[in-house]
């Protein structure tokens, strides 16, 4: 990884409070360490970033630079500007200006890199419209690692940070920020009058709140001033009221000046009366006690006031098997999810081809193992999630699902009644729904499952390259792991797709709809301990197959069970030393497994004559 080559903001001169100053500032989305990217082909490569900041209107773009991994084998380098990304005959055609450059070499910690740099013949004047800044190169040779990966990128997540077109590999302009988890290393020098204090309010996260309940608004703000922001003062009004209120917030950490970065700032407001949508106008009036001189100091927010705000508990379903050597990463991730998020999520693990497998008819079409879904969306990796290069990336998917509004909530209770688990759930929606197509579903789940002969295949055994990551622990395990304890295992899926008629076709908002269901556990050999049973309950949108919301509860014993004990009869099984079940053991050494009346398991080694 390259280290950062220059700072994001270079401020020349000092700031005088209350007066705007003409400054030359460097703009880039690059924030951290750098890496190289490419497809390893001889082709023409176009890379761009987009500046879309209305507060820049009237300012000047005076110069442009970009970094590439090497100059060896690279021809036709140019820098360019365009109001849109277009191709003609598969060739990039910028419509503002294109500037051939004489590249130079820069040395960073003893390593040379290519620098493309140009001072514009005529400064570009920013408007309210977005503008793309980019470079183009042709790769004539791919004999070195640098030639195979000529693009220099920085870790970052700005969605305007990296667009790529390659004449052979990426045939259309594509936003590559999520593909590489980074942004292009392009730097623009901007000249303008910069104020000492300038905070723009740029956006906000969708807001749902209960009536008359205090709520928070998370704003996206920029600090285009010359000083760090420590205290932000503001005024606000609701539904166009002429009567304004005011407030201020001391930020947890100062927001540094930056032309490219945006920061989250959370403000708290008193509750609003009246179900429905309301307009909240917020104006940032002062920064650190000084007048805010920003071009966009105000924002109008839509506040959605609803009867109640359900807690969104995502349903995380994993698909795994003891025979699957890559599945230990899913085992690890599901344990981490349960530890990190607890009752704020619901986990179910479906096994395949082993003693914990109870069905091949999964709730989604599973084509490979390991796999996972969240709220029965697209199949993702149970460890990396949607983020192929992010360690434990599925945690980000879980958190994104938690943040999304759930239109209903479900509460669930379950009790053990002799030979069944009896479930009662109550479901409420936040608003009326006509022609509704929802059903309640359940899965009976067991924790603490283990057998001495269950061996989990592990392809990570002894592997290198996982040092410092959560997966490192898997490399210390053997190729076949015995003694693991399995949690969140699906042991009865008779209601996993939903129960017909469990919710009406016309739903009244805030009305609680009750449903009951029973799992017969008399013959269920995976009930090793009834004290470790859990019921997962969820609302299925039958039109899409997606999960609206979910919840879970531990199974508790009814008074009858407390009085008479667990009624399942005692059973005895024998296994050889390789873990294979033996129906009629003769003489030899065997593992004896007794399932007690209370559901507990006892194992011992015996010698039969």
PDB file of C-alpha atoms in Angstrom, residues 399-595:
ATOM      1  CA  UNK A 399     -26.647  -2.738  10.575  1.00  0.00           C
ATOM      2  CA  UNK A 400     -28.052  -1.395   7.302  1.00  0.00           C
ATOM      3  CA  UNK A 401     -31.067  -3.677   7.714  1.00  0.00           C
ATOM      4  CA  UNK A 402     -31.532  -2.522  11.314  1.00  0.00           C
ATOM      5  CA  UNK A 403     -31.583   1.096  10.167  1.00  0.00           C
ATOM      6  CA  UNK A 404     -34.325   0.495   7.585  1.00  0.00           C
ATOM      7  CA  UNK A 405     -37.917   1.118   8.616  1.00  0.00           C
ATOM      8  CA  UNK A 406     -39.953  -1.989   9.370  1.00  0.00           C
ATOM      9  CA  UNK A 407     -43.640  -1.456   8.634  1.00  0.00           C
ATOM     10  CA  UNK A 408     -44.719  -3.896  11.331  1.00  0.00           C
ATOM     11  CA  UNK A 409     -43.537  -5.498  14.531  1.00  0.00           C
ATOM     12  CA  UNK A 410     -44.046  -8.992  15.923  1.00  0.00           C
ATOM     13  CA  UNK A 411     -43.910 -10.160  19.529  1.00  0.00           C
ATOM     14  CA  UNK A 412     -43.645 -13.853  20.401  1.00  0.00           C
ATOM     15  CA  UNK A 413     -43.893 -16.175  23.395  1.00  0.00           C
ATOM     16  CA  UNK A 414     -43.430 -19.943  23.458  1.00  0.00           C
ATOM     17  CA  UNK A 415     -43.920 -22.620  26.109  1.00  0.00           C
ATOM     18  CA  UNK A 416     -42.988 -26.292  26.423  1.00  0.00           C
ATOM     19  CA  UNK A 417     -46.099 -28.393  26.998  1.00  0.00           C
ATOM     20  CA  UNK A 418     -45.189 -32.040  27.420  1.00  0.00           C
ATOM     21  CA  UNK A 419     -44.530 -33.118  23.801  1.00  0.00           C
ATOM     22  CA  UNK A 420     -44.996 -29.800  21.983  1.00  0.00           C
ATOM     23  CA  UNK A 421     -43.742 -26.247  21.849  1.00  0.00           C
ATOM     24  CA  UNK A 422     -46.756 -23.933  21.750  1.00  0.00           C
ATOM     25  CA  UNK A 423     -46.288 -20.488  20.247  1.00  0.00           C
ATOM     26  CA  UNK A 424     -48.325 -17.286  20.534  1.00  0.00           C
ATOM     27  CA  UNK A 425     -47.425 -14.207  18.478  1.00  0.00           C
ATOM     28  CA  UNK A 426     -48.916 -10.732  18.136  1.00  0.00           C
ATOM     29  CA  UNK A 427     -48.356  -8.621  15.018  1.00  0.00           C
ATOM     30  CA  UNK A 428     -49.048  -4.895  14.546  1.00  0.00           C
ATOM     31  CA  UNK A 429     -48.599  -2.689  11.459  1.00  0.00           C
ATOM     32  CA  UNK A 430     -47.880   1.037  11.560  1.00  0.00           C
ATOM     33  CA  UNK A 431     -50.659   1.881   9.076  1.00  0.00           C
ATOM     34  CA  UNK A 432     -53.686   0.463   7.310  1.00  0.00           C
ATOM     35  CA  UNK A 433     -53.003  -2.008   4.495  1.00  0.00           C
ATOM     36  CA  UNK A 434     -55.611  -2.998   1.910  1.00  0.00           C
ATOM     37  CA  UNK A 435     -55.175  -6.139  -0.197  1.00  0.00           C
ATOM     38  CA  UNK A 436     -52.479  -7.246   2.226  1.00  0.00           C
ATOM     39  CA  UNK A 437     -50.528 -10.391   1.445  1.00  0.00           C
ATOM     40  CA  UNK A 438     -48.619 -11.076   4.640  1.00  0.00           C
ATOM     41  CA  UNK A 439     -48.248 -14.220   6.719  1.00  0.00           C
ATOM     42  CA  UNK A 440     -46.657 -15.077  10.046  1.00  0.00           C
ATOM     43  CA  UNK A 441     -43.981 -17.778   9.999  1.00  0.00           C
ATOM     44  CA  UNK A 442     -41.967 -19.652  12.608  1.00  0.00           C
ATOM     45  CA  UNK A 443     -38.869 -21.826  12.873  1.00  0.00           C
ATOM     46  CA  UNK A 444     -37.978 -23.902  15.917  1.00  0.00           C
ATOM     47  CA  UNK A 445     -34.293 -23.406  16.711  1.00  0.00           C
ATOM     48  CA  UNK A 446     -31.936 -25.249  19.043  1.00  0.00           C
ATOM     49  CA  UNK A 447     -28.825 -23.965  20.784  1.00  0.00           C
ATOM     50  CA  UNK A 448     -26.018 -26.003  22.271  1.00  0.00           C
ATOM     51  CA  UNK A 449     -26.165 -28.934  19.841  1.00  0.00           C
ATOM     52  CA  UNK A 450     -23.103 -31.167  19.977  1.00  0.00           C
ATOM     53  CA  UNK A 451     -22.049 -34.755  19.454  1.00  0.00           C
ATOM     54  CA  UNK A 452     -18.560 -36.210  19.935  1.00  0.00           C
ATOM     55  CA  UNK A 453     -18.588 -37.710  16.438  1.00  0.00           C
ATOM     56  CA  UNK A 454     -19.641 -34.524  14.593  1.00  0.00           C
ATOM     57  CA  UNK A 455     -16.607 -33.321  12.669  1.00  0.00           C
ATOM     58  CA  UNK A 456     -16.594 -29.966  10.871  1.00  0.00           C
ATOM     59  CA  UNK A 457     -14.379 -29.853   7.765  1.00  0.00           C
ATOM     60  CA  UNK A 458     -12.019 -26.890   7.856  1.00  0.00           C
ATOM     61  CA  UNK A 459     -10.075 -25.745   4.780  1.00  0.00           C
ATOM     62  CA  UNK A 460      -8.533 -22.891   6.781  1.00  0.00           C
ATOM     63  CA  UNK A 461      -6.364 -25.258   8.817  1.00  0.00           C
ATOM     64  CA  UNK A 462      -2.753 -24.045   8.715  1.00  0.00           C
ATOM     65  CA  UNK A 463      -3.461 -21.473   5.987  1.00  0.00           C
ATOM     66  CA  UNK A 464      -1.499 -18.201   5.878  1.00  0.00           C
ATOM     67  CA  UNK A 465      -2.777 -14.731   5.010  1.00  0.00           C
ATOM     68  CA  UNK A 466      -5.428 -14.363   7.702  1.00  0.00           C
ATOM     69  CA  UNK A 467      -3.201 -12.871  10.386  1.00  0.00           C
ATOM     70  CA  UNK A 468      -4.865 -10.084  12.343  1.00  0.00           C
ATOM     71  CA  UNK A 469      -8.385 -10.927  11.094  1.00  0.00           C
ATOM     72  CA  UNK A 470     -11.202 -12.768  12.874  1.00  0.00           C
ATOM     73  CA  UNK A 471     -10.593 -15.702  10.506  1.00  0.00           C
ATOM     74  CA  UNK A 472      -7.121 -16.239  11.973  1.00  0.00           C
ATOM     75  CA  UNK A 473      -8.578 -18.473  14.691  1.00  0.00           C
ATOM     76  CA  UNK A 474      -9.796 -20.913  12.027  1.00  0.00           C
ATOM     77  CA  UNK A 475      -6.216 -21.447  10.857  1.00  0.00           C
ATOM     78  CA  UNK A 476      -5.359 -22.819  14.312  1.00  0.00           C
ATOM     79  CA  UNK A 477      -8.121 -25.436  14.126  1.00  0.00           C
ATOM     80  CA  UNK A 478      -7.436 -28.884  12.607  1.00  0.00           C
ATOM     81  CA  UNK A 479      -8.680 -29.952   9.179  1.00  0.00           C
ATOM     82  CA  UNK A 480     -11.520 -31.803  10.913  1.00  0.00           C
ATOM     83  CA  UNK A 481     -12.866 -30.130  14.042  1.00  0.00           C
ATOM     84  CA  UNK A 482     -14.614 -32.201  16.701  1.00  0.00           C
ATOM     85  CA  UNK A 483     -16.349 -30.923  19.812  1.00  0.00           C
ATOM     86  CA  UNK A 484     -17.915 -27.782  18.326  1.00  0.00           C
ATOM     87  CA  UNK A 485     -21.177 -26.556  19.875  1.00  0.00           C
ATOM     88  CA  UNK A 486     -23.718 -25.431  17.291  1.00  0.00           C
ATOM     89  CA  UNK A 487     -26.227 -22.673  18.005  1.00  0.00           C
ATOM     90  CA  UNK A 488     -29.247 -21.266  16.173  1.00  0.00           C
ATOM     91  CA  UNK A 489     -29.795 -24.573  14.344  1.00  0.00           C
ATOM     92  CA  UNK A 490     -33.157 -24.987  12.595  1.00  0.00           C
ATOM     93  CA  UNK A 491     -34.747 -28.205  13.891  1.00  0.00           C
ATOM     94  CA  UNK A 492     -38.359 -27.731  12.689  1.00  0.00           C
ATOM     95  CA  UNK A 493     -39.183 -25.703   9.564  1.00  0.00           C
ATOM     96  CA  UNK A 494     -42.821 -26.722   9.133  1.00  0.00           C
ATOM     97  CA  UNK A 495     -43.906 -23.054   9.246  1.00  0.00           C
ATOM     98  CA  UNK A 496     -40.848 -21.326   7.774  1.00  0.00           C
ATOM     99  CA  UNK A 497     -42.638 -20.077   4.626  1.00  0.00           C
ATOM    100  CA  UNK A 498     -45.591 -18.582   6.524  1.00  0.00           C
ATOM    101  CA  UNK A 499     -48.979 -19.848   7.678  1.00  0.00           C
ATOM    102  CA  UNK A 500     -51.926 -19.304   5.373  1.00  0.00           C
ATOM    103  CA  UNK A 501     -54.606 -17.110   6.965  1.00  0.00           C
ATOM    104  CA  UNK A 502     -52.386 -16.018   9.846  1.00  0.00           C
ATOM    105  CA  UNK A 503     -52.933 -12.345   8.909  1.00  0.00           C
ATOM    106  CA  UNK A 504     -56.037 -10.778   7.307  1.00  0.00           C
ATOM    107  CA  UNK A 505     -56.157  -9.291   3.823  1.00  0.00           C
ATOM    108  CA  UNK A 506     -57.313  -5.953   5.250  1.00  0.00           C
ATOM    109  CA  UNK A 507     -55.042  -4.735   8.009  1.00  0.00           C
ATOM    110  CA  UNK A 508     -55.879  -1.939  10.412  1.00  0.00           C
ATOM    111  CA  UNK A 509     -52.895   0.071  11.598  1.00  0.00           C
ATOM    112  CA  UNK A 510     -51.899  -0.394  15.254  1.00  0.00           C
ATOM    113  CA  UNK A 511     -54.302  -3.329  15.665  1.00  0.00           C
ATOM    114  CA  UNK A 512     -52.689  -6.390  17.233  1.00  0.00           C
ATOM    115  CA  UNK A 513     -53.268  -9.659  15.372  1.00  0.00           C
ATOM    116  CA  UNK A 514     -52.707 -12.832  17.371  1.00  0.00           C
ATOM    117  CA  UNK A 515     -51.610 -16.187  15.970  1.00  0.00           C
ATOM    118  CA  UNK A 516     -50.886 -19.574  17.524  1.00  0.00           C
ATOM    119  CA  UNK A 517     -48.848 -22.544  16.344  1.00  0.00           C
ATOM    120  CA  UNK A 518     -47.487 -25.788  17.814  1.00  0.00           C
ATOM    121  CA  UNK A 519     -44.298 -27.700  17.051  1.00  0.00           C
ATOM    122  CA  UNK A 520     -44.475 -31.426  17.804  1.00  0.00           C
ATOM    123  CA  UNK A 521     -41.142 -32.407  19.361  1.00  0.00           C
ATOM    124  CA  UNK A 522     -41.995 -35.936  20.487  1.00  0.00           C
ATOM    125  CA  UNK A 523     -39.941 -37.571  17.711  1.00  0.00           C
ATOM    126  CA  UNK A 524     -37.459 -34.754  17.127  1.00  0.00           C
ATOM    127  CA  UNK A 525     -34.004 -36.202  17.834  1.00  0.00           C
ATOM    128  CA  UNK A 526     -32.403 -32.753  17.677  1.00  0.00           C
ATOM    129  CA  UNK A 527     -34.108 -31.737  20.910  1.00  0.00           C
ATOM    130  CA  UNK A 528     -31.045 -32.519  23.004  1.00  0.00           C
ATOM    131  CA  UNK A 529     -32.045 -30.143  25.786  1.00  0.00           C
ATOM    132  CA  UNK A 530     -35.504 -28.510  25.925  1.00  0.00           C
ATOM    133  CA  UNK A 531     -33.988 -25.664  27.938  1.00  0.00           C
ATOM    134  CA  UNK A 532     -32.036 -24.633  24.826  1.00  0.00           C
ATOM    135  CA  UNK A 533     -34.978 -24.219  22.446  1.00  0.00           C
ATOM    136  CA  UNK A 534     -35.784 -20.896  20.774  1.00  0.00           C
ATOM    137  CA  UNK A 535     -38.649 -19.885  18.492  1.00  0.00           C
ATOM    138  CA  UNK A 536     -37.912 -17.503  15.628  1.00  0.00           C
ATOM    139  CA  UNK A 537     -41.016 -15.637  14.483  1.00  0.00           C
ATOM    140  CA  UNK A 538     -41.301 -13.397  11.437  1.00  0.00           C
ATOM    141  CA  UNK A 539     -43.655 -11.648   9.033  1.00  0.00           C
ATOM    142  CA  UNK A 540     -43.409 -12.786   5.407  1.00  0.00           C
ATOM    143  CA  UNK A 541     -44.427 -10.556   2.516  1.00  0.00           C
ATOM    144  CA  UNK A 542     -45.871 -13.271   0.272  1.00  0.00           C
ATOM    145  CA  UNK A 543     -45.783 -10.969  -2.759  1.00  0.00           C
ATOM    146  CA  UNK A 544     -41.988 -10.737  -2.646  1.00  0.00           C
ATOM    147  CA  UNK A 545     -40.878 -13.509  -0.294  1.00  0.00           C
ATOM    148  CA  UNK A 546     -39.033 -10.911   1.810  1.00  0.00           C
ATOM    149  CA  UNK A 547     -39.184 -10.681   5.590  1.00  0.00           C
ATOM    150  CA  UNK A 548     -40.846  -7.565   6.991  1.00  0.00           C
ATOM    151  CA  UNK A 549     -39.605  -8.019  10.560  1.00  0.00           C
ATOM    152  CA  UNK A 550     -38.713 -10.779  12.984  1.00  0.00           C
ATOM    153  CA  UNK A 551     -38.290 -11.573  16.652  1.00  0.00           C
ATOM    154  CA  UNK A 552     -37.348 -14.511  18.850  1.00  0.00           C
ATOM    155  CA  UNK A 553     -37.956 -15.907  22.306  1.00  0.00           C
ATOM    156  CA  UNK A 554     -36.614 -18.681  24.484  1.00  0.00           C
ATOM    157  CA  UNK A 555     -39.006 -21.569  25.077  1.00  0.00           C
ATOM    158  CA  UNK A 556     -40.151 -21.666  28.697  1.00  0.00           C
ATOM    159  CA  UNK A 557     -41.619 -24.618  30.546  1.00  0.00           C
ATOM    160  CA  UNK A 558     -45.313 -24.567  31.386  1.00  0.00           C
ATOM    161  CA  UNK A 559     -46.469 -25.391  34.895  1.00  0.00           C
ATOM    162  CA  UNK A 560     -47.373 -28.922  33.812  1.00  0.00           C
ATOM    163  CA  UNK A 561     -43.858 -29.550  32.573  1.00  0.00           C
ATOM    164  CA  UNK A 562     -42.385 -28.003  35.727  1.00  0.00           C
ATOM    165  CA  UNK A 563     -44.441 -30.436  37.804  1.00  0.00           C
ATOM    166  CA  UNK A 564     -43.958 -33.614  35.838  1.00  0.00           C
ATOM    167  CA  UNK A 565     -40.662 -33.120  34.063  1.00  0.00           C
ATOM    168  CA  UNK A 566     -39.872 -33.533  30.405  1.00  0.00           C
ATOM    169  CA  UNK A 567     -41.945 -36.414  29.092  1.00  0.00           C
ATOM    170  CA  UNK A 568     -39.726 -37.644  26.278  1.00  0.00           C
ATOM    171  CA  UNK A 569     -38.645 -41.215  26.963  1.00  0.00           C
ATOM    172  CA  UNK A 570     -35.021 -42.183  27.522  1.00  0.00           C
ATOM    173  CA  UNK A 571     -33.157 -43.544  24.467  1.00  0.00           C
ATOM    174  CA  UNK A 572     -29.762 -45.208  24.091  1.00  0.00           C
ATOM    175  CA  UNK A 573     -27.562 -45.227  20.981  1.00  0.00           C
ATOM    176  CA  UNK A 574     -24.111 -46.624  20.223  1.00  0.00           C
ATOM    177  CA  UNK A 575     -21.352 -45.307  17.921  1.00  0.00           C
ATOM    178  CA  UNK A 576     -17.997 -46.753  16.925  1.00  0.00           C
ATOM    179  CA  UNK A 577     -14.800 -44.805  17.506  1.00  0.00           C
ATOM    180  CA  UNK A 578     -15.094 -43.262  14.010  1.00  0.00           C
ATOM    181  CA  UNK A 579     -18.429 -41.725  14.972  1.00  0.00           C
ATOM    182  CA  UNK A 580     -20.622 -44.084  12.910  1.00  0.00           C
ATOM    183  CA  UNK A 581     -23.912 -45.145  14.467  1.00  0.00           C
ATOM    184  CA  UNK A 582     -24.081 -48.879  15.254  1.00  0.00           C
ATOM    185  CA  UNK A 583     -27.575 -50.335  15.423  1.00  0.00           C
ATOM    186  CA  UNK A 584     -26.641 -53.661  17.093  1.00  0.00           C
ATOM    187  CA  UNK A 585     -23.238 -53.384  18.728  1.00  0.00           C
ATOM    188  CA  UNK A 586     -21.391 -56.626  19.382  1.00  0.00           C
ATOM    189  CA  UNK A 587     -18.079 -56.975  21.200  1.00  0.00           C
ATOM    190  CA  UNK A 588     -15.675 -54.037  21.110  1.00  0.00           C
ATOM    191  CA  UNK A 589     -15.220 -50.456  22.303  1.00  0.00           C
ATOM    192  CA  UNK A 590     -18.116 -48.056  21.629  1.00  0.00           C
ATOM    193  CA  UNK A 591     -19.376 -44.589  22.540  1.00  0.00           C
ATOM    194  CA  UNK A 592     -22.656 -44.906  24.418  1.00  0.00           C
ATOM    195  CA  UNK A 593     -25.055 -41.984  24.067  1.00  0.00           C
ATOM    196  CA  UNK A 594     -28.090 -41.726  26.362  1.00  0.00           C
ATOM    197  CA  UNK A 595     -30.797 -39.128  25.835  1.00  0.00           C
TER     198      UNK A 595
END
